[in-house]
Structure formats: C-alpha cells, structure tokens
mmCIF file of C-alpha atoms in Angstrom:
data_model
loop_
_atom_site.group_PDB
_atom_site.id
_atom_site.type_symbol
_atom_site.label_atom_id
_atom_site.label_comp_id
_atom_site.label_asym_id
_atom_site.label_seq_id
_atom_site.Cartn_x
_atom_site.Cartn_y
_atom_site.Cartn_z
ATOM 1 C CA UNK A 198 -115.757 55.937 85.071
ATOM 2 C CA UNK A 199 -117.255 57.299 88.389
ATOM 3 C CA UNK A 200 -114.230 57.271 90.448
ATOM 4 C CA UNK A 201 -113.873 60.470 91.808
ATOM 5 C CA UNK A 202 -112.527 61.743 95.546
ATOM 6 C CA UNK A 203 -116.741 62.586 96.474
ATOM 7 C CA UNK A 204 -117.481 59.035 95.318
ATOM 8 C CA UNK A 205 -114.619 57.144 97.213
ATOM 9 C CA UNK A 206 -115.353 59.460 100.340
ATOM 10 C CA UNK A 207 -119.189 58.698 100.284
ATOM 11 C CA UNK A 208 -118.681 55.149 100.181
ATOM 12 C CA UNK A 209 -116.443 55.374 103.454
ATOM 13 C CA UNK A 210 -119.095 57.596 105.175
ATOM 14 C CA UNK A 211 -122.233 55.236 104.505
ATOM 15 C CA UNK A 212 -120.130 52.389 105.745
ATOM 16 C CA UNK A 213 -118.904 53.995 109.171
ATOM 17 C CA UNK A 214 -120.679 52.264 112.081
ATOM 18 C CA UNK A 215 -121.532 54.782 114.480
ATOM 19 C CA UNK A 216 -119.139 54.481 117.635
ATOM 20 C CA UNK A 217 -121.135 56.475 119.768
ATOM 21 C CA UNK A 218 -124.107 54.039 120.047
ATOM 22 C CA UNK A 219 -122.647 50.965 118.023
ATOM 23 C CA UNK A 220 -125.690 50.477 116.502
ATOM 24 C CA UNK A 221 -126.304 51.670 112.742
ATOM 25 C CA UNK A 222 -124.024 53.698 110.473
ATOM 26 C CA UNK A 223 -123.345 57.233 111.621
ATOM 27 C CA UNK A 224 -124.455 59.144 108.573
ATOM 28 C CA UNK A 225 -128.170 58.408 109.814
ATOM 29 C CA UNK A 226 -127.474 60.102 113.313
ATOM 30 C CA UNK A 227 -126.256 63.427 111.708
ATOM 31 C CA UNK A 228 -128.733 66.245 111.325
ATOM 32 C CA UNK A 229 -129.978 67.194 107.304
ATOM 33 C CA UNK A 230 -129.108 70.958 107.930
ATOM 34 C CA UNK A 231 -126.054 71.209 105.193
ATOM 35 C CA UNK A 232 -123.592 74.064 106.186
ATOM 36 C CA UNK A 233 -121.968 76.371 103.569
ATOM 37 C CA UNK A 234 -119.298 78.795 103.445
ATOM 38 C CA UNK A 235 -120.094 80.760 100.455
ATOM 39 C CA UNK A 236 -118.497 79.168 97.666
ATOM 40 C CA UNK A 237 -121.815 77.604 96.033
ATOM 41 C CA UNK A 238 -123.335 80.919 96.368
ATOM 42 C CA UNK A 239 -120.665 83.126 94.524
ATOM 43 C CA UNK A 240 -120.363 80.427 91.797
ATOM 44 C CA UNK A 241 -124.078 81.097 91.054
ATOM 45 C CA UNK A 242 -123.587 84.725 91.502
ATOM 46 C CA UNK A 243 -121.270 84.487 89.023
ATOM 47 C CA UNK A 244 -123.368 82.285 86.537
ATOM 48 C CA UNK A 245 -125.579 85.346 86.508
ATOM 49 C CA UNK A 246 -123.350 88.109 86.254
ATOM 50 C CA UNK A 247 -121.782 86.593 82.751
ATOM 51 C CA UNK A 248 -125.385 85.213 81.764
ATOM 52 C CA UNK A 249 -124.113 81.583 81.810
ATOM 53 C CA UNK A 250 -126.911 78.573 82.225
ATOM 54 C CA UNK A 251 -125.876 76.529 85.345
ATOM 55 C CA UNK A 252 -129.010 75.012 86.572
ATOM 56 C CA UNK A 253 -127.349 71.802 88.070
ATOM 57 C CA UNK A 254 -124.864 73.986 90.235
ATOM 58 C CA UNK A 255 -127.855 76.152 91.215
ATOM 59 C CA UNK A 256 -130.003 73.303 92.278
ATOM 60 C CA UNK A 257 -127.389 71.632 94.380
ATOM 61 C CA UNK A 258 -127.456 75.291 96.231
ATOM 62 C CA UNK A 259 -131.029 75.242 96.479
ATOM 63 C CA UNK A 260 -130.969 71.836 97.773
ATOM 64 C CA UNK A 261 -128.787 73.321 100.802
ATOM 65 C CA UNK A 262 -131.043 75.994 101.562
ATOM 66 C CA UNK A 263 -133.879 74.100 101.845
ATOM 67 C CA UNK A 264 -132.256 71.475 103.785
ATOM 68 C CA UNK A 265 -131.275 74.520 106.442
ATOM 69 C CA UNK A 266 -135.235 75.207 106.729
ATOM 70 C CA UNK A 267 -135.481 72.064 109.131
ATOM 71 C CA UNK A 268 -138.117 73.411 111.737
ATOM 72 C CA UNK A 269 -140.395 74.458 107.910
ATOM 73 C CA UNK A 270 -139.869 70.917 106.589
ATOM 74 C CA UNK A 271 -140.892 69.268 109.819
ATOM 75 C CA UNK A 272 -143.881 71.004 110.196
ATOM 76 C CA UNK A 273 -144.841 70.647 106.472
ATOM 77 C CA UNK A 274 -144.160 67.032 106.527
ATOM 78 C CA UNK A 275 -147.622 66.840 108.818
ATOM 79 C CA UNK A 276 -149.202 69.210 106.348
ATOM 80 C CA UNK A 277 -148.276 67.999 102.634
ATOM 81 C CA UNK A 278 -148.400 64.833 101.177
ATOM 82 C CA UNK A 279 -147.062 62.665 98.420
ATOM 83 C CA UNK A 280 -147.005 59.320 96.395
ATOM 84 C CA UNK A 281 -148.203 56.935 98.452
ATOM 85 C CA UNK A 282 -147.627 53.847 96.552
ATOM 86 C CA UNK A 283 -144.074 53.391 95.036
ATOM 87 C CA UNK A 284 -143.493 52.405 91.742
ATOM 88 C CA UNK A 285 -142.923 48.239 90.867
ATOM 89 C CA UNK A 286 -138.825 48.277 90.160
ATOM 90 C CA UNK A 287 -136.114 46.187 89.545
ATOM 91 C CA UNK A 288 -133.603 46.274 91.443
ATOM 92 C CA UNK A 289 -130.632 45.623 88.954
ATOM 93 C CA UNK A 290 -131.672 47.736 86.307
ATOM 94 C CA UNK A 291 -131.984 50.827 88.852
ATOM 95 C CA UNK A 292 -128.452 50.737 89.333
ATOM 96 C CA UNK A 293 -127.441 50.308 86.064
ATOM 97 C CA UNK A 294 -129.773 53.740 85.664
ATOM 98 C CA UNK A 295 -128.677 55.505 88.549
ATOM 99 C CA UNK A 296 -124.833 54.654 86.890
ATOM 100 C CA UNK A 297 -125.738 56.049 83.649
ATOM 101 C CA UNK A 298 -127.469 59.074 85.039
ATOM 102 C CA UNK A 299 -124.925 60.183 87.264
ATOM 103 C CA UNK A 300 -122.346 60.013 84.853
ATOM 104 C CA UNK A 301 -124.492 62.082 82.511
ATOM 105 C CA UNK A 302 -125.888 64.333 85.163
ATOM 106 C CA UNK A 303 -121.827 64.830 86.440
ATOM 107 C CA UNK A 304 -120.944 65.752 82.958
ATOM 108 C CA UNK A 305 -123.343 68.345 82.495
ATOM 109 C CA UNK A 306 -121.911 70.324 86.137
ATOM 110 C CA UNK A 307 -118.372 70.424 84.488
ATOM 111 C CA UNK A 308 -119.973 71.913 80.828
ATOM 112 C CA UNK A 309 -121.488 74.986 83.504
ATOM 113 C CA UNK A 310 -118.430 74.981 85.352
ATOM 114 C CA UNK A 311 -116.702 75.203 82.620
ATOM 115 C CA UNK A 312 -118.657 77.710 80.630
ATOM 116 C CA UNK A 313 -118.701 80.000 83.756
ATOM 117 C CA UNK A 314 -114.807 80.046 83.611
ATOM 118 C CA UNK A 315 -114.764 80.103 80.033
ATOM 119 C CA UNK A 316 -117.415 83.528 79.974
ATOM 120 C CA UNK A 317 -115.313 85.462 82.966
ATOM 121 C CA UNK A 318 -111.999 84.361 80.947
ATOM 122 C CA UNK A 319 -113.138 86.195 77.827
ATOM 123 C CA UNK A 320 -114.977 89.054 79.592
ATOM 124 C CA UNK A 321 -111.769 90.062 81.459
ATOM 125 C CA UNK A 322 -109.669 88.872 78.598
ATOM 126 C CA UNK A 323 -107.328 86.002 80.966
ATOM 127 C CA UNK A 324 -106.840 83.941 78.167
ATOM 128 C CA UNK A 325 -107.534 80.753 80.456
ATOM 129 C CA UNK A 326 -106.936 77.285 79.448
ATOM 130 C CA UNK A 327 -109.824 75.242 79.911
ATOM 131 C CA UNK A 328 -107.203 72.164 79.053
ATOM 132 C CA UNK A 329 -105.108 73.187 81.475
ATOM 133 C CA UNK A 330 -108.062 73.746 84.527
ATOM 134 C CA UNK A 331 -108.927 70.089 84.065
ATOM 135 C CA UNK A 332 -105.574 68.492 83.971
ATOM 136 C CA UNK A 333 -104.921 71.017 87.559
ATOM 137 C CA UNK A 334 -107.930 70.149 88.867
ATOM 138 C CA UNK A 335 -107.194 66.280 88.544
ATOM 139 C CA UNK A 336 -103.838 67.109 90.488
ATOM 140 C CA UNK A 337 -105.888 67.433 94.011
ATOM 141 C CA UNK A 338 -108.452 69.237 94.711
ATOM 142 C CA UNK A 339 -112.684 67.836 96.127
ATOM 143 C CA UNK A 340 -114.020 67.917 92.534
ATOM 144 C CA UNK A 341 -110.704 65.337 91.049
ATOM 145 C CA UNK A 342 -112.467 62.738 88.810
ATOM 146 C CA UNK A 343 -111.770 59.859 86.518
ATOM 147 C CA UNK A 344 -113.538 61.834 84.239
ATOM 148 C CA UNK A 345 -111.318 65.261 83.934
ATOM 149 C CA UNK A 346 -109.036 62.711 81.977
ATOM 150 C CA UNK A 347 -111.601 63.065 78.935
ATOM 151 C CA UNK A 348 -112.299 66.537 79.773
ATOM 152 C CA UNK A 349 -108.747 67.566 79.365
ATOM 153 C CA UNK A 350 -108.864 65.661 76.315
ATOM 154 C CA UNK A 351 -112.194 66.802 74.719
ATOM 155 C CA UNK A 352 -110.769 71.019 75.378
ATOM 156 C CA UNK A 353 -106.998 70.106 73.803
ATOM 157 C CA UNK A 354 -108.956 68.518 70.820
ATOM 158 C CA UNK A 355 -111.017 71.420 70.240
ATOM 159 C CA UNK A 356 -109.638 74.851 71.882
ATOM 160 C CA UNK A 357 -113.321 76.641 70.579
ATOM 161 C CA UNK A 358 -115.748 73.786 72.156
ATOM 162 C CA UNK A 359 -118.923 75.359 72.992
ATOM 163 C CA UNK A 360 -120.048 72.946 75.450
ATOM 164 C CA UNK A 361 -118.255 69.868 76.804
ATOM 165 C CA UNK A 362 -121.552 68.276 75.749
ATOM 166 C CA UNK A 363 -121.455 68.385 72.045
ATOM 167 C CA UNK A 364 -117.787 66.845 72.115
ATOM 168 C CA UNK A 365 -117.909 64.039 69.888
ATOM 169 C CA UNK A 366 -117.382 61.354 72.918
ATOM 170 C CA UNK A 367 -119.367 62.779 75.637
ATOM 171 C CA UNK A 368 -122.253 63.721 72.711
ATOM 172 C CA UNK A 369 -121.931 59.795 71.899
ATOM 173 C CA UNK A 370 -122.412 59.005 75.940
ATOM 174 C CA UNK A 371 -125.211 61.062 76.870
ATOM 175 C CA UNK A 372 -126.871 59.937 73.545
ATOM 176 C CA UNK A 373 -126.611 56.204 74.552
ATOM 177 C CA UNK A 374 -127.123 56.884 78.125
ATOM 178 C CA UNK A 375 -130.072 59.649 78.059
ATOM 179 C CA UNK A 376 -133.097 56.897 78.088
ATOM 180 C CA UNK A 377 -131.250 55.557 81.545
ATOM 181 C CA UNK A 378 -131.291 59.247 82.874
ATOM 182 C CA UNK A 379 -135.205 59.701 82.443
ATOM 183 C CA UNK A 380 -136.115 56.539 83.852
ATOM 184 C CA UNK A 381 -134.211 57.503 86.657
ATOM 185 C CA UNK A 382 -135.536 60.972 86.770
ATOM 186 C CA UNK A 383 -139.158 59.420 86.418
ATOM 187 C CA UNK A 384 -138.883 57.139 88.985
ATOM 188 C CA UNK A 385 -137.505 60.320 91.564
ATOM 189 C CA UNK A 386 -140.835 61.641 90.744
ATOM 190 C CA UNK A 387 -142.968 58.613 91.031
ATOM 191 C CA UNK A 388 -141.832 57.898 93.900
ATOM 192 C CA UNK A 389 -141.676 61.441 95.787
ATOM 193 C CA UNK A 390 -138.032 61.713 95.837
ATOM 194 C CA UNK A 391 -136.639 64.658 95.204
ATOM 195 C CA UNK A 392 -133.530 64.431 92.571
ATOM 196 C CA UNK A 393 -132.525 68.087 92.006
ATOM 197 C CA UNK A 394 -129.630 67.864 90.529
ATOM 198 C CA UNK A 395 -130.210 64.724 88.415
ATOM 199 C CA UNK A 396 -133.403 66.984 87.549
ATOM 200 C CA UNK A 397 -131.792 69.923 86.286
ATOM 201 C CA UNK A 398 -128.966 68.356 84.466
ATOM 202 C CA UNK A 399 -131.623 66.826 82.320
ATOM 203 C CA UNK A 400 -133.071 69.738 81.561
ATOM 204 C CA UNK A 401 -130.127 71.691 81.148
ATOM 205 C CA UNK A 402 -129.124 68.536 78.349
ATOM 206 C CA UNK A 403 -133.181 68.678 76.828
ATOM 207 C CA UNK A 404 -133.077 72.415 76.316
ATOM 208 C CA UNK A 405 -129.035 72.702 74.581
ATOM 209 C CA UNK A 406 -130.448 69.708 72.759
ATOM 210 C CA UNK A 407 -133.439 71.356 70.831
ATOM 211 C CA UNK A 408 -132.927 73.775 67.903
ATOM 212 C CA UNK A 409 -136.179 75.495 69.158
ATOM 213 C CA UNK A 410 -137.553 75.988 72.774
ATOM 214 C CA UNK A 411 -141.086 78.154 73.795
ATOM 215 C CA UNK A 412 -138.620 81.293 74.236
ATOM 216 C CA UNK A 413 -140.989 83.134 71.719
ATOM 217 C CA UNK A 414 -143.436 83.028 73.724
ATOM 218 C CA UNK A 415 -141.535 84.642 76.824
ATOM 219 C CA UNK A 416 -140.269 86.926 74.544
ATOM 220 C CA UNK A 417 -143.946 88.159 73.013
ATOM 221 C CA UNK A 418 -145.005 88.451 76.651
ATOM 222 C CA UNK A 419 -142.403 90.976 77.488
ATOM 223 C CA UNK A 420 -143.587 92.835 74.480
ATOM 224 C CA UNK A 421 -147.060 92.756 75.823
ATOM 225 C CA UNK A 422 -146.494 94.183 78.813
ATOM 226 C CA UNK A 423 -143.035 96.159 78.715
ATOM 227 C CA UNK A 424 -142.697 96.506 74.830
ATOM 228 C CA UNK A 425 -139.433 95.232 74.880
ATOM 229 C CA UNK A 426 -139.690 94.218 71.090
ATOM 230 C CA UNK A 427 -138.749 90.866 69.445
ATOM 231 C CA UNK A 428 -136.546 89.655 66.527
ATOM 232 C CA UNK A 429 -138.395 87.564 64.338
ATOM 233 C CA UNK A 430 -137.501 84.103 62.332
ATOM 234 C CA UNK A 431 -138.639 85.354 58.467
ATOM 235 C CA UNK A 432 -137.398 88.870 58.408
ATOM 236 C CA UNK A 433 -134.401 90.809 59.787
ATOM 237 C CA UNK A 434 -135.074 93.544 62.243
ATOM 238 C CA UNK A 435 -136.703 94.863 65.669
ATOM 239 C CA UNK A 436 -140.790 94.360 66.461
ATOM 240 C CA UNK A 437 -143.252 95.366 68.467
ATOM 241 C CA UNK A 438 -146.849 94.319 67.879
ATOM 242 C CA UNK A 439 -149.736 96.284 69.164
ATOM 243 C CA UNK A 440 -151.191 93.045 70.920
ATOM 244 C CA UNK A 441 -154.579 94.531 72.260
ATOM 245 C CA UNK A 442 -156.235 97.749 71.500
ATOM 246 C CA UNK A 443 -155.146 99.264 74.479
ATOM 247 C CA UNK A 444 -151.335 99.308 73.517
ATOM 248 C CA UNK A 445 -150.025 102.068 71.330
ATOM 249 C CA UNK A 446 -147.133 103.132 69.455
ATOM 250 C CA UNK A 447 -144.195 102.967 71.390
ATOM 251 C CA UNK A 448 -141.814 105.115 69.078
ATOM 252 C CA UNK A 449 -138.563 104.130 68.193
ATOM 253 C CA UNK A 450 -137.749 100.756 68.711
ATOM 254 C CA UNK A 451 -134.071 101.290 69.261
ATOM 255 C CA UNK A 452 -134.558 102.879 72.887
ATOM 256 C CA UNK A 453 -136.599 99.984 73.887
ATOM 257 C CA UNK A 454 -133.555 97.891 73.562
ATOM 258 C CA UNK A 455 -131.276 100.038 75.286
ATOM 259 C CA UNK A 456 -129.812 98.036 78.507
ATOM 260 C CA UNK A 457 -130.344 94.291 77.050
ATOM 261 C CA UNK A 458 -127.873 91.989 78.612
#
C-alpha cells in the first residue's frame, strides 16, 4: 500500500555502498543542505492565494529551508539542547507505526494537493477532473503511488468530495490507523526528532476532524484590537463588542468587513 516511485527510490539510495571510500552507504557522506528549484515554493504560494489549508506541503518546505541554514544549525547544536534519554521502544511495533503513519500522513498531502487544484479549478472556472489528475499522475510522474488507484476511485465515486479524507475508505483507514500515527508522532517528540511532516498531517487530520476548534477566540482578538467584528453561534448577524472601556463605537459594521478573504 506504500509502493510508490519515492519509496522504491529511497530504498535503493540507503542501500548504495559508497564507491568513493567503500566504506558505509553513500547517503551518509552527502551534505543535509536540500536544493530546490521553486516548485515547493509556488505550490504554497498558491495554497495561500486560494485560502486552501496545506500544512503538510508547507512543512516539507520549511523542512528544506532550515536544512539550507547549515552553518545556524551547527552552531546551535553547541548552544541548544534536547531529550537526553530516549524513550524504552519496541522495535516491531515502531514499524508497524511508522507504516500506519505514513500511509495516513501520505494521504493527507494528496487531500491539500488536491484541494489546491480543486480551489484554482473553480476560481478560474477549468472544470478539472480530480479523477482524471490521479489516474495521469499514476501514468509517470515522482509523486506515482499505489495509492492514486483509490484516489482515482474515491473522486469517480463522488465528483463533490470535500476532502479525500472523509471518503468512506480512507475515513475508515485513518480511523483505524490514527492511534498508530500519535504514537509515532509522540515518540518524534520524546525523543528530539523532528517529524514535520508526520507532525502537520496530524494536525491538519485533528483540526478537519473537530466540529469546533479555539477559532473564536482568534476571532474575538481581532475584534479587540482591529474591530473586525464576529458572527456569532445563537443569533444571525455581524458583532462587535466594546471589550474594555477604552474601545468605542466603531459605526457601521458593514465597512469593517469590507476586504475579508
């Protein structure tokens, strides 16, 4: 269910020996500075411009800029510290985890792939086939994956999916696999590891999951100190509280609005 051209290409790469010295694989001789051409970058861009969630895409983008800071990292590794005793494991059940987690952590990137596509398509009216992107993309191309199969499946049953996530099957995965995911995700931060991706795809998954998230509160703070106004849950309409004596009427509500993505 993890066969995917990234998968079969890793495995090759941790199991070249390294010619040059013959001693050791040669994946531990090259230098952590990860090179980019862009393409990360304007996929987040674009995220942004059409207001579309895509935290694990973002974090895998982070992760590369960081990794470029080498001479920052070296110098804070002297400077910083972290766990210094790691956490009692087995082995077996760790990679049964990591399996699980990966699978629901690689699911989540194609839902904000996906979405991104789907958002452009309908803001520039394209009319694209999210169907059809899956079945192309498992023709040949670095993301191909065992899993578009389902994809393609999961957007042909249900042309108006919201989110790859809440398709019956994948829903029915992630629920049976989620407990997996936050061990892994736990043990990452036990042990000082950082997992960004795995990370944010939880996230991503905890905050689609919940019919309520602390939102209000963001949203009262930018009343406080912008009065940008709030809906409420018991009444129709616009707010605006008066949340210290030192605020006053703001007028009519309606301008405050004006300009909301």
């Amino acid at each position: 269910e993890l066969s995917s051209f990234l998968i079969e290409i890793t495995a090759k790469i941790l199991a070249k020996d390294d010619e040059l010295t013959g001693e050791g694989q040669v994946v531990d001789y090259i230098l952590d500075q990860t090179g980019m051409k862009g393409t990360g970058r304007w996929t987040v861009q674009e995220a942004a411009e059409q207001s579309v969630a895509a935290p694990t895409i973002a974090a895998s983008l982070d992760a590369r800029y960081l990794s470029a800071r080498k001479e920052e990292r070296v110098a804070a590794s002297t400077i910083l510290s972290g766990p210094t005793e790691m956490p009692s494991v087995d082995k077996t059940q760790v990679i049964s985890d990591l399996q699980a987690a990966l699978y629901c952590a690689k699911v989540c990137s194609y839902a904000q792939g996906l979405g991104i596509i789907e958002a452009a398509s309908n803001a520039h009216n394209w009319n694209v086939d999210l169907s059809s992107c899956a079945r192309m993309w498992r023709g040949g191309c670095i993301i191909r994956a065992e899993l578009l199969h389902k994809i393609q499946d999961a957007l042909a049953r249900d042309k108006n999916l919201k989110n790859l996530m809440v398709d019956a099957t994948f829903a029915a995965e992630l629920n049976a696999r989620q407990m997996a995911w936050r061990r892994i995700v736990t043990l990452s931060i036990a042990a000082g590891i950082s997992s960004p991706a795995l990370s944010a795809s939880l996230t991503y998954y905890d905050q689609y999951r919940r019919a309520s998230v602390p939102a209000n509160l963001v949203q009262a703070q930018r009343d406080f100190f912008g009065g940008h106004t709030y809906k409420r849950v018991d009444m129709e309409g616009t707010f605006h509280t008066a949340w210290t004596d030192a605020h006053k009427d703001i007028g009519d509500l309606s301008g405050r609005t004006a300009g909301n993505l």
